[in-house]
Amino acid sequence: MGVKGFLTSAVAAGIKYQDRLDLGLIYSTNPAVTAGAFTTNQVKAAPVVIDMERLKHEGRAQAVLVNSGCANACTGKQGMADALQSSSLVAKELDIPENMVQLSSTGVIGAQLNMEAITAAIPKLVAGLGPDNFEAVAQAIMTTDTVKKTVRKTVMIGDTEVTLMGMAKGAGMIMPNMATMLSFVLTDVQIGFPELQKALLAGVERTFNRITVDGDTSTNDMVLVMASGEAKNDWIDEDSKAELELFQDTLESVLKELALMIVADGEGASKCITIRVCGAREDDEAEQVARTVANSNLVKTAFFGEDANWGRIIAAMGRSGVKFNPDRVDIAFNDVVIVRNGLAVGKEAEDEASKVLKERNFNVCIDLKEGNGCEEVYTCDFSIDYVKINADYRS
Amino acid sequence: MGVKGFLTSAVAAGIKYQDRLDLGLIYSTNPAVTAGAFTTNQVKAAPVVIDMERLKHEGRAQAVLVNSGCANACTGKQGMADALQSSSLVAKELDIPENMVQLSSTGVIGAQLNMEAITAAIPKLVAGLGPDNFEAVAQAIMTTDTVKKTVRKTVMIGDTEVTLMGMAKGAGMIMPNMATMLSFVLTDVQIGFPELQKALLAGVERTFNRITVDGDTSTNDMVLVMASGEAKNDWIDEDSKAELELFQDTLESVLKELALMIVADGEGASKCITIRVCGAREDDEAEQVARTVANSNLVKTAFFGEDANWGRIIAAMGRSGVKFNPDRVDIAFNDVVIVRNGLAVGKEAEDEASKVLKERNFNVCIDLKEGNGCEEVYTCDFSIDYVKINADYRS
């Protein structure tokens, strides 16, 4: 099942490995209103640089060419030339303007694109375009991912059914800061570009920007939302507040599901944990505390060991840079309070908490009792397999 | 071999484990000029709070009681009362004022001190004081450390030989920010308190504050330097610049050796790596870039895998918050340049670099070519054993 107005395709181009889907194409039969969010890492891959420039002018795109196996980052003039040549080939084959093509790459940094493989594959890719290949594209963008990440949702805008389908990849180098990894959302909604861009940025801020696997931010992160308009709903613009809010909520739920799939599939991860901080003076401070805890290797290895080691949590909180009174802090695992006013509640509570830690998903709830600021950050545990995966990744 | 003016002692008090040295005492026969540097984590252990207060007034101490097995952090009023009682017992047994006792604890956060064990052990500890137990104390403060960390140096101040002996412990929760872990340096130098404190802070800044094992800062970090004056050198004060500089250099070399021992013994570490950043606009910016690289899990797991994966290095640099032009960056492993002006030098260079990565100690040299700012940070690799150690630590 696809989204009205879009065709997709994926092939095994042999970019890094043989016989593995590694090149995908998304094609909108008409120029789609397209919003993007890109990595804030100042070392940006060639495709990211090109996409940001192209979206700046029109907020429209008609195709996305995406490959795994090579990030085309830190590849200099050659990398830029290769990226431009790829988009030129796609544009020619689809008979659309070159600046309507968005590019996206993921894989090893510093290696040049295998242009021979890509050049040979593009005609096949275009020939294979069809309405039902969304899952194949989602598979083609996987690297260390162990599962394909896709979401489909529908929502009634007025009396018109609007569809959103999203895909994402990402398992390592994940601590987004503005956008993360690769994610593409297709929708047939009819919407203005400023509204779509605003909805995307707001959604990303509360979803992809709230997850962390390892505290590292990639050079290639991007999220694109493309709207074909084929649902023919009444046009959503700045005056249609209720419809915009409805669409935005649905988009955010798509982004959040994809973001949580990334955490759950974090490299080597066996658990998916929500760090919820309440009672901060400001939301920003709550986020900062949550993020510091969510990125602490000591906290994450304790989760892997299923050890309710709250001492490591409070030590991480203490170096977060946010002021609070340690003697007022409460900490709970789900609804089991193990620290009350900075002190251990006792052995019984810790035993209860240990049961919570055996679950695959749980919450750590921290109350600072300083104000009303609240935020959540989503993280995974830190396992032996994370180290194995990343010690071996290039070999 | 000890240091003139100091006696030391260690016993197996049974604080957490049986038959393992876990309680140490350092005693200066006269009040020693004592400088301290303490954790910047706002969650501070009870002994840290007491020590900071006591050193504020006099800059003198006569005893240090130090235990492993329990951090006495996040232990509330009970923890504070226990710490005060420990120092009262030591003071009584040694017949010195209570505020001349410094306290230090390391181990699990959130557990209360085993006061029964400590109370029973203090008389034995005092009875065992002798000139040659420095190594035994260094052993008593170990937790996940696999080796004892001690250094001894002498320096001629004028025509007087001055001795410095230092010990340190620390293997995890190591990213000092002002001071780190536990370290005690004894010296017989005759020196004023302001000079000693200044020398310590300057030395700590360039040594313990430049190491990282896992990016976490402990609640119990402290470094104490105690000077007995028994060397009877001409008093070092603000007017004796040459002697002060000489002493400071020697102190710094003691601190640096201890700091590097901690990195080399980092939990699960198999390598000790110096991240040297040059060509930054300011020293601070060089440090920030070096620190971000030194703390990146992806970089550290690549080191463990002996993979010259510079893409991860440049990705970490890019999220450091420091502005630089990625197209001008050079990166070398020891003297093997593998990135020149942001681009891979080639396969041959990477093969050479791979040889460097097989060594136990090597440097990563990064040149930003933006200015003259230079700094170093010392880190270790990130291994499977780190995860094993920290998933199991409390059990």
CSV table of C-alpha atoms in Angstrom, one decimal, chain B residues 43-386:
chain,number,residue,atom,x,y,z
B,43,VAL,CA,25.9,16.1,44.2
B,44,LYS,CA,28.8,15.9,46.6
B,45,ALA,CA,29.5,13.0,49.0
B,46,ALA,CA,29.5,13.8,52.8
B,47,PRO,CA,33.3,13.5,53.1
B,48,VAL,CA,33.8,16.0,50.3
B,49,VAL,CA,31.5,18.5,51.9
B,50,ILE,CA,33.3,18.2,55.2
B,51,ASP,CA,36.8,18.4,53.7
B,52,MET,CA,36.0,21.5,51.6
B,53,GLU,CA,34.7,23.3,54.7
B,54,ARG,CA,37.7,22.3,56.8
B,55,LEU,CA,40.4,23.3,54.3
B,56,LYS,CA,38.7,26.6,53.7
B,57,HIS,CA,39.9,28.1,57.0
B,58,GLU,CA,43.4,26.9,57.7
B,59,GLY,CA,44.9,25.1,54.7
B,60,ARG,CA,46.2,22.6,57.2
B,61,ALA,CA,45.5,18.9,57.9
B,62,GLN,CA,47.1,16.2,59.9
B,63,ALA,CA,45.3,13.1,58.9
B,64,VAL,CA,43.4,11.6,56.0
B,65,LEU,CA,41.0,8.6,56.6
B,66,VAL,CA,40.0,7.0,53.4
B,67,ASN,CA,37.8,4.0,52.7
B,68,SER,CA,36.8,2.0,49.6
B,69,GLY,CA,33.6,0.0,49.2
B,70,CYS,CA,31.2,2.8,50.0
B,71,ALA,CA,31.1,6.3,48.6
B,72,ASN,CA,29.0,7.8,51.4
B,73,ALA,CA,27.2,9.9,48.8
B,74,CYS,CA,23.5,10.5,48.7
B,75,THR,CA,23.3,9.3,52.3
B,76,GLY,CA,21.7,12.4,53.9
B,77,LYS,CA,22.0,13.3,57.6
B,78,GLN,CA,23.0,9.7,58.5
B,79,GLY,CA,25.9,9.9,56.0
B,80,MET,CA,27.0,13.2,57.4
B,81,ALA,CA,26.8,12.0,61.0
B,82,ASP,CA,28.7,8.9,60.1
B,83,ALA,CA,31.5,10.9,58.4
B,84,LEU,CA,31.8,13.2,61.4
B,85,GLN,CA,31.9,10.3,63.8
B,86,SER,CA,34.7,8.7,61.8
B,87,SER,CA,36.8,11.8,61.9
B,88,SER,CA,36.0,12.2,65.6
B,89,LEU,CA,37.3,8.7,66.3
B,90,VAL,CA,40.4,9.3,64.3
B,91,ALA,CA,41.1,12.6,66.0
B,92,LYS,CA,40.6,11.1,69.4
B,93,GLU,CA,42.9,8.1,68.7
B,94,LEU,CA,45.6,10.4,67.3
B,95,ASP,CA,45.0,13.1,69.8
B,96,ILE,CA,44.7,15.9,67.2
B,97,PRO,CA,41.9,18.4,66.6
B,98,GLU,CA,39.0,17.0,64.7
B,99,ASN,CA,39.1,19.6,62.0
B,100,MET,CA,42.6,18.5,61.2
B,101,VAL,CA,41.1,15.2,59.8
B,102,GLN,CA,40.3,14.9,56.1
B,103,LEU,CA,37.9,12.2,55.0
B,104,SER,CA,37.6,10.4,51.7
B,105,SER,CA,35.3,7.6,50.5
B,106,THR,CA,34.9,5.7,47.2
B,107,GLY,CA,32.5,2.9,46.2
B,108,VAL,CA,28.8,2.5,45.7
B,109,ILE,CA,26.7,5.6,45.9
B,110,GLY,CA,23.6,5.6,48.1
B,111,ALA,CA,24.6,3.0,50.6
B,112,GLN,CA,25.3,4.0,54.2
B,113,LEU,CA,28.8,3.5,55.7
B,114,ASN,CA,29.4,0.3,57.7
B,115,MET,CA,30.2,2.2,60.9
B,116,GLU,CA,30.6,-1.0,63.0
B,117,ALA,CA,33.4,-2.1,60.8
B,118,ILE,CA,35.0,1.3,60.7
B,119,THR,CA,34.7,1.9,64.4
B,120,ALA,CA,36.3,-1.4,65.2
B,121,ALA,CA,39.1,-0.8,62.7
B,122,ILE,CA,40.3,2.7,63.6
B,123,PRO,CA,42.3,1.7,66.7
B,124,LYS,CA,44.1,-1.0,64.6
B,125,LEU,CA,44.7,1.5,61.9
B,126,VAL,CA,46.3,3.9,64.2
B,127,ALA,CA,48.3,1.2,65.9
B,128,GLY,CA,49.6,0.1,62.5
B,129,LEU,CA,51.0,3.5,61.5
B,130,GLY,CA,54.5,3.4,60.1
B,131,PRO,CA,56.7,5.0,57.5
B,132,ASP,CA,56.5,2.3,54.9
B,133,ASN,CA,52.8,1.6,54.3
B,134,PHE,CA,52.2,4.0,51.5
B,135,GLU,CA,51.7,1.2,49.0
B,136,ALA,CA,49.2,-0.5,51.3
B,137,VAL,CA,47.1,2.6,51.5
B,138,ALA,CA,47.2,2.9,47.7
B,139,GLN,CA,45.9,-0.7,47.6
B,140,ALA,CA,43.2,0.0,50.1
B,141,ILE,CA,41.6,2.7,48.0
B,142,MET,CA,41.2,0.5,44.8
B,143,THR,CA,37.7,-0.4,43.6
B,144,THR,CA,37.5,-1.6,39.9
B,145,ASP,CA,41.2,-0.6,39.5
B,146,THR,CA,43.3,-3.5,38.3
B,147,VAL,CA,46.6,-1.9,39.3
B,148,LYS,CA,47.8,0.2,42.2
B,149,LYS,CA,48.8,3.7,41.1
B,150,THR,CA,51.8,5.3,42.9
B,151,VAL,CA,54.5,7.7,41.9
B,152,ARG,CA,57.7,8.8,43.7
B,153,LYS,CA,59.8,11.8,42.6
B,154,THR,CA,62.6,13.9,44.1
B,155,VAL,CA,63.7,17.3,43.1
B,156,MET,CA,66.5,19.6,44.4
B,157,ILE,CA,65.1,22.8,45.7
B,158,GLY,CA,68.1,25.0,46.3
B,159,ASP,CA,70.5,22.4,47.8
B,160,THR,CA,67.8,20.5,49.6
B,161,GLU,CA,66.3,17.3,48.2
B,162,VAL,CA,62.5,17.3,48.3
B,163,THR,CA,60.4,14.2,47.9
B,164,LEU,CA,56.9,13.8,46.5
B,165,MET,CA,54.9,10.6,46.7
B,166,GLY,CA,51.5,10.3,45.1
B,167,MET,CA,48.8,7.7,44.9
B,168,ALA,CA,45.6,7.6,42.9
B,169,LYS,CA,42.6,5.4,42.3
B,170,GLY,CA,40.0,5.5,39.6
B,171,ALA,CA,38.9,3.4,36.7
B,172,GLY,CA,35.3,4.4,36.0
B,173,MET,CA,33.0,7.4,36.4
B,174,ILE,CA,36.0,9.3,35.2
B,175,MET,CA,35.7,12.7,33.4
B,176,PRO,CA,37.0,15.0,36.0
B,177,ASN,CA,36.0,18.6,36.0
B,178,MET,CA,38.3,20.3,38.5
B,179,ALA,CA,39.5,17.2,40.3
B,180,THR,CA,38.8,13.6,39.9
B,181,MET,CA,38.7,10.3,41.6
B,182,LEU,CA,40.9,10.1,44.7
B,183,SER,CA,44.5,11.1,44.7
B,184,PHE,CA,46.8,11.9,47.6
B,185,VAL,CA,50.3,13.4,47.2
B,186,LEU,CA,52.6,13.6,50.2
B,187,THR,CA,55.7,15.8,50.1
B,188,ASP,CA,58.2,17.1,52.7
B,189,VAL,CA,58.6,20.4,50.9
B,190,GLN,CA,58.4,23.6,53.0
B,191,ILE,CA,55.8,25.7,51.2
B,192,GLY,CA,53.1,28.3,51.9
B,193,PHE,CA,49.4,27.3,51.6
B,194,PRO,CA,48.5,29.8,48.8
B,195,GLU,CA,51.5,28.6,46.8
B,196,LEU,CA,50.6,25.0,47.3
B,197,GLN,CA,47.0,25.5,46.5
B,198,LYS,CA,47.8,27.4,43.3
B,199,ALA,CA,50.3,24.8,42.3
B,200,LEU,CA,47.8,22.0,42.8
B,201,LEU,CA,45.0,23.7,40.9
B,202,ALA,CA,47.3,24.5,38.0
B,203,GLY,CA,48.6,21.0,37.9
B,204,VAL,CA,45.2,19.4,38.2
B,205,GLU,CA,43.9,21.5,35.3
B,206,ARG,CA,46.5,20.1,33.0
B,207,THR,CA,46.5,16.5,34.2
B,208,PHE,CA,43.4,15.0,36.0
B,209,ASN,CA,41.1,17.5,34.2
B,210,ARG,CA,42.4,16.3,30.9
B,211,ILE,CA,41.5,12.6,31.2
B,212,THR,CA,38.3,10.8,30.5
B,213,VAL,CA,37.3,7.2,30.7
B,214,ASP,CA,33.6,7.4,30.3
B,215,GLY,CA,32.4,11.0,30.4
B,216,ASP,CA,30.9,10.6,33.9
B,217,THR,CA,32.0,12.8,36.8
B,218,SER,CA,32.0,11.2,40.3
B,219,THR,CA,30.4,12.6,43.4
B,220,ASN,CA,33.5,11.8,45.4
B,221,ASP,CA,36.5,13.1,43.4
B,222,MET,CA,39.3,14.7,45.3
B,223,VAL,CA,43.0,15.4,45.2
B,224,LEU,CA,44.9,16.4,48.3
B,225,VAL,CA,48.5,17.5,48.5
B,226,MET,CA,50.0,17.5,52.0
B,227,ALA,CA,53.4,19.2,52.7
B,228,SER,CA,55.1,18.3,56.0
B,229,GLY,CA,58.0,20.8,55.6
B,230,GLU,CA,60.4,18.2,56.9
B,231,ALA,CA,62.7,18.6,54.0
B,232,LYS,CA,63.7,21.9,55.6
B,233,ASN,CA,64.3,23.6,52.3
B,234,ASP,CA,64.2,27.4,52.3
B,235,TRP,CA,60.5,28.2,52.7
B,236,ILE,CA,58.8,28.6,49.3
B,237,ASP,CA,56.5,31.6,49.2
B,238,GLU,CA,55.4,34.2,46.7
B,239,ASP,CA,58.9,35.6,46.5
B,240,SER,CA,60.7,32.4,45.5
B,241,LYS,CA,59.5,32.2,41.9
B,242,ALA,CA,62.2,29.9,40.6
B,243,GLU,CA,61.8,27.3,43.4
B,244,LEU,CA,58.0,27.5,43.2
B,245,GLU,CA,58.2,26.8,39.5
B,246,LEU,CA,60.5,23.9,40.0
B,247,PHE,CA,58.3,22.4,42.7
B,248,GLN,CA,55.2,23.1,40.6
B,249,ASP,CA,56.7,21.3,37.6
B,250,THR,CA,57.6,18.3,39.7
B,251,LEU,CA,54.1,18.2,41.3
B,252,GLU,CA,52.6,18.4,37.8
B,253,SER,CA,54.7,15.5,36.6
B,254,VAL,CA,53.5,13.5,39.6
B,255,LEU,CA,49.9,14.3,38.9
B,256,LYS,CA,50.3,13.6,35.2
B,257,GLU,CA,51.8,10.2,35.7
B,258,LEU,CA,49.0,9.3,38.1
B,259,ALA,CA,46.4,10.7,35.7
B,260,LEU,CA,47.8,8.6,32.8
B,261,MET,CA,47.8,5.6,35.1
B,262,ILE,CA,44.1,6.0,35.6
B,263,VAL,CA,43.4,6.2,31.9
B,264,ALA,CA,45.6,3.2,31.2
B,265,ASP,CA,43.7,1.3,33.9
B,266,GLY,CA,40.3,2.7,32.6
B,267,GLU,CA,37.6,0.1,33.1
B,268,GLY,CA,38.1,-2.5,30.4
B,269,ALA,CA,40.7,-0.3,28.6
B,270,SER,CA,43.3,-1.9,26.3
B,271,LYS,CA,44.7,1.3,25.0
B,272,CYS,CA,45.7,4.8,26.2
B,273,ILE,CA,45.3,7.5,23.6
B,274,THR,CA,46.3,11.2,23.6
B,275,ILE,CA,43.9,13.4,21.6
B,276,ARG,CA,46.0,16.5,20.6
B,277,VAL,CA,44.2,19.3,18.9
B,278,CYS,CA,46.2,22.2,17.3
B,279,GLY,CA,45.4,25.1,15.2
B,280,ALA,CA,42.3,26.1,17.1
B,281,ARG,CA,41.4,29.7,17.5
B,282,GLU,CA,41.8,29.4,21.3
B,283,ASP,CA,43.1,26.8,23.7
B,284,ASP,CA,39.6,26.4,25.1
B,285,GLU,CA,38.3,25.5,21.7
B,286,ALA,CA,41.1,23.0,21.1
B,287,GLU,CA,40.2,21.4,24.5
B,288,GLN,CA,36.5,21.3,23.6
B,289,VAL,CA,37.2,19.5,20.3
B,290,ALA,CA,39.7,17.1,21.9
B,291,ARG,CA,37.2,16.4,24.7
B,292,THR,CA,34.3,15.7,22.3
B,293,VAL,CA,36.5,13.2,20.3
B,294,ALA,CA,37.9,11.7,23.5
B,295,ASN,CA,34.3,11.0,24.8
B,296,SER,CA,32.8,9.7,21.6
B,297,ASN,CA,31.7,6.1,22.1
B,298,LEU,CA,32.0,5.5,18.4
B,299,VAL,CA,35.6,6.8,18.3
B,300,LYS,CA,36.5,4.7,21.4
B,301,THR,CA,34.9,1.5,20.1
B,302,ALA,CA,36.8,2.0,16.8
B,303,PHE,CA,40.0,2.3,18.8
B,304,PHE,CA,39.1,-1.0,20.5
B,305,GLY,CA,38.6,-2.5,17.1
B,306,GLU,CA,42.0,-1.1,16.0
B,307,ASP,CA,40.1,0.6,13.1
B,308,ALA,CA,41.6,4.0,11.9
B,309,ASN,CA,38.0,5.2,11.4
B,310,TRP,CA,38.7,8.9,11.0
B,311,GLY,CA,35.1,9.5,9.8
B,312,ARG,CA,33.9,9.1,13.4
B,313,ILE,CA,36.6,11.5,14.6
B,314,ILE,CA,35.5,14.2,12.2
B,315,ALA,CA,31.8,13.6,12.9
B,316,ALA,CA,32.6,14.0,16.6
B,317,MET,CA,34.6,17.2,15.9
B,318,GLY,CA,31.6,18.5,13.9
B,319,ARG,CA,29.2,18.3,16.9
B,320,SER,CA,31.7,19.8,19.4
B,321,GLY,CA,30.2,23.2,19.1
B,322,VAL,CA,33.5,24.7,17.9
B,323,LYS,CA,33.5,26.3,14.5
B,324,PHE,CA,36.1,25.2,12.0
B,325,ASN,CA,36.3,24.5,8.3
B,326,PRO,CA,36.0,20.8,7.7
B,327,ASP,CA,37.8,21.2,4.3
B,328,ARG,CA,41.0,22.3,6.0
B,329,VAL,CA,41.3,19.6,8.7
B,330,ASP,CA,44.4,17.3,9.0
B,331,ILE,CA,44.3,14.2,11.1
B,332,ALA,CA,47.3,12.0,11.9
B,333,PHE,CA,47.8,8.8,14.0
B,334,ASN,CA,51.2,9.4,15.5
B,335,ASP,CA,53.1,10.7,12.5
B,336,VAL,CA,50.9,9.0,9.9
B,337,VAL,CA,48.7,11.6,8.2
B,338,ILE,CA,45.5,10.0,7.1
B,339,VAL,CA,43.4,13.1,6.4
B,340,ARG,CA,44.7,16.1,4.6
B,341,ASN,CA,42.4,19.1,4.1
B,342,GLY,CA,39.4,17.1,5.1
B,343,LEU,CA,40.0,14.3,2.6
B,344,ALA,CA,41.3,10.7,3.0
B,345,VAL,CA,45.0,10.5,2.0
B,346,GLY,CA,44.5,7.0,0.8
B,347,LYS,CA,44.7,3.3,1.3
B,348,GLU,CA,48.5,3.2,2.0
B,349,ALA,CA,48.2,5.8,4.7
B,350,GLU,CA,45.3,3.9,6.3
B,351,ASP,CA,47.3,0.7,6.3
B,352,GLU,CA,50.2,2.5,8.1
B,353,ALA,CA,47.7,4.1,10.6
B,354,SER,CA,46.3,0.6,11.3
B,355,LYS,CA,49.7,-0.4,12.5
B,356,VAL,CA,49.8,2.5,14.9
B,357,LEU,CA,46.4,1.5,16.3
B,358,LYS,CA,47.8,-1.9,17.2
B,359,GLU,CA,50.0,-0.2,19.8
B,360,ARG,CA,49.0,0.2,23.4
B,361,ASN,CA,49.7,4.0,23.4
B,362,PHE,CA,49.4,6.4,20.5
B,363,ASN,CA,48.4,9.9,19.7
B,364,VAL,CA,45.7,11.3,17.5
B,365,CYS,CA,46.8,14.7,16.1
B,366,ILE,CA,44.2,17.0,14.7
B,367,ASP,CA,45.1,20.3,13.0
B,368,LEU,CA,42.2,22.7,12.5
B,369,LYS,CA,44.4,25.4,10.8
B,370,GLU,CA,42.3,28.2,12.3
B,371,GLY,CA,44.8,29.7,14.8
B,372,ASN,CA,47.3,28.8,17.5
B,373,GLY,CA,45.2,27.1,20.2
B,374,CYS,CA,46.5,23.7,21.3
B,375,GLU,CA,45.3,21.2,24.0
B,376,GLU,CA,45.6,17.6,24.8
B,377,VAL,CA,43.0,15.2,26.4
B,378,TYR,CA,43.9,11.6,27.4
B,379,THR,CA,41.4,8.8,26.9
B,380,CYS,CA,41.2,5.1,26.6
B,381,ASP,CA,39.4,2.7,24.2
B,382,PHE,CA,35.9,1.4,24.9
B,383,SER,CA,35.8,-2.3,25.2
B,384,ILE,CA,33.4,-5.2,25.7
B,385,ASP,CA,34.9,-5.5,29.2
B,386,TYR,CA,33.8,-1.9,30.1
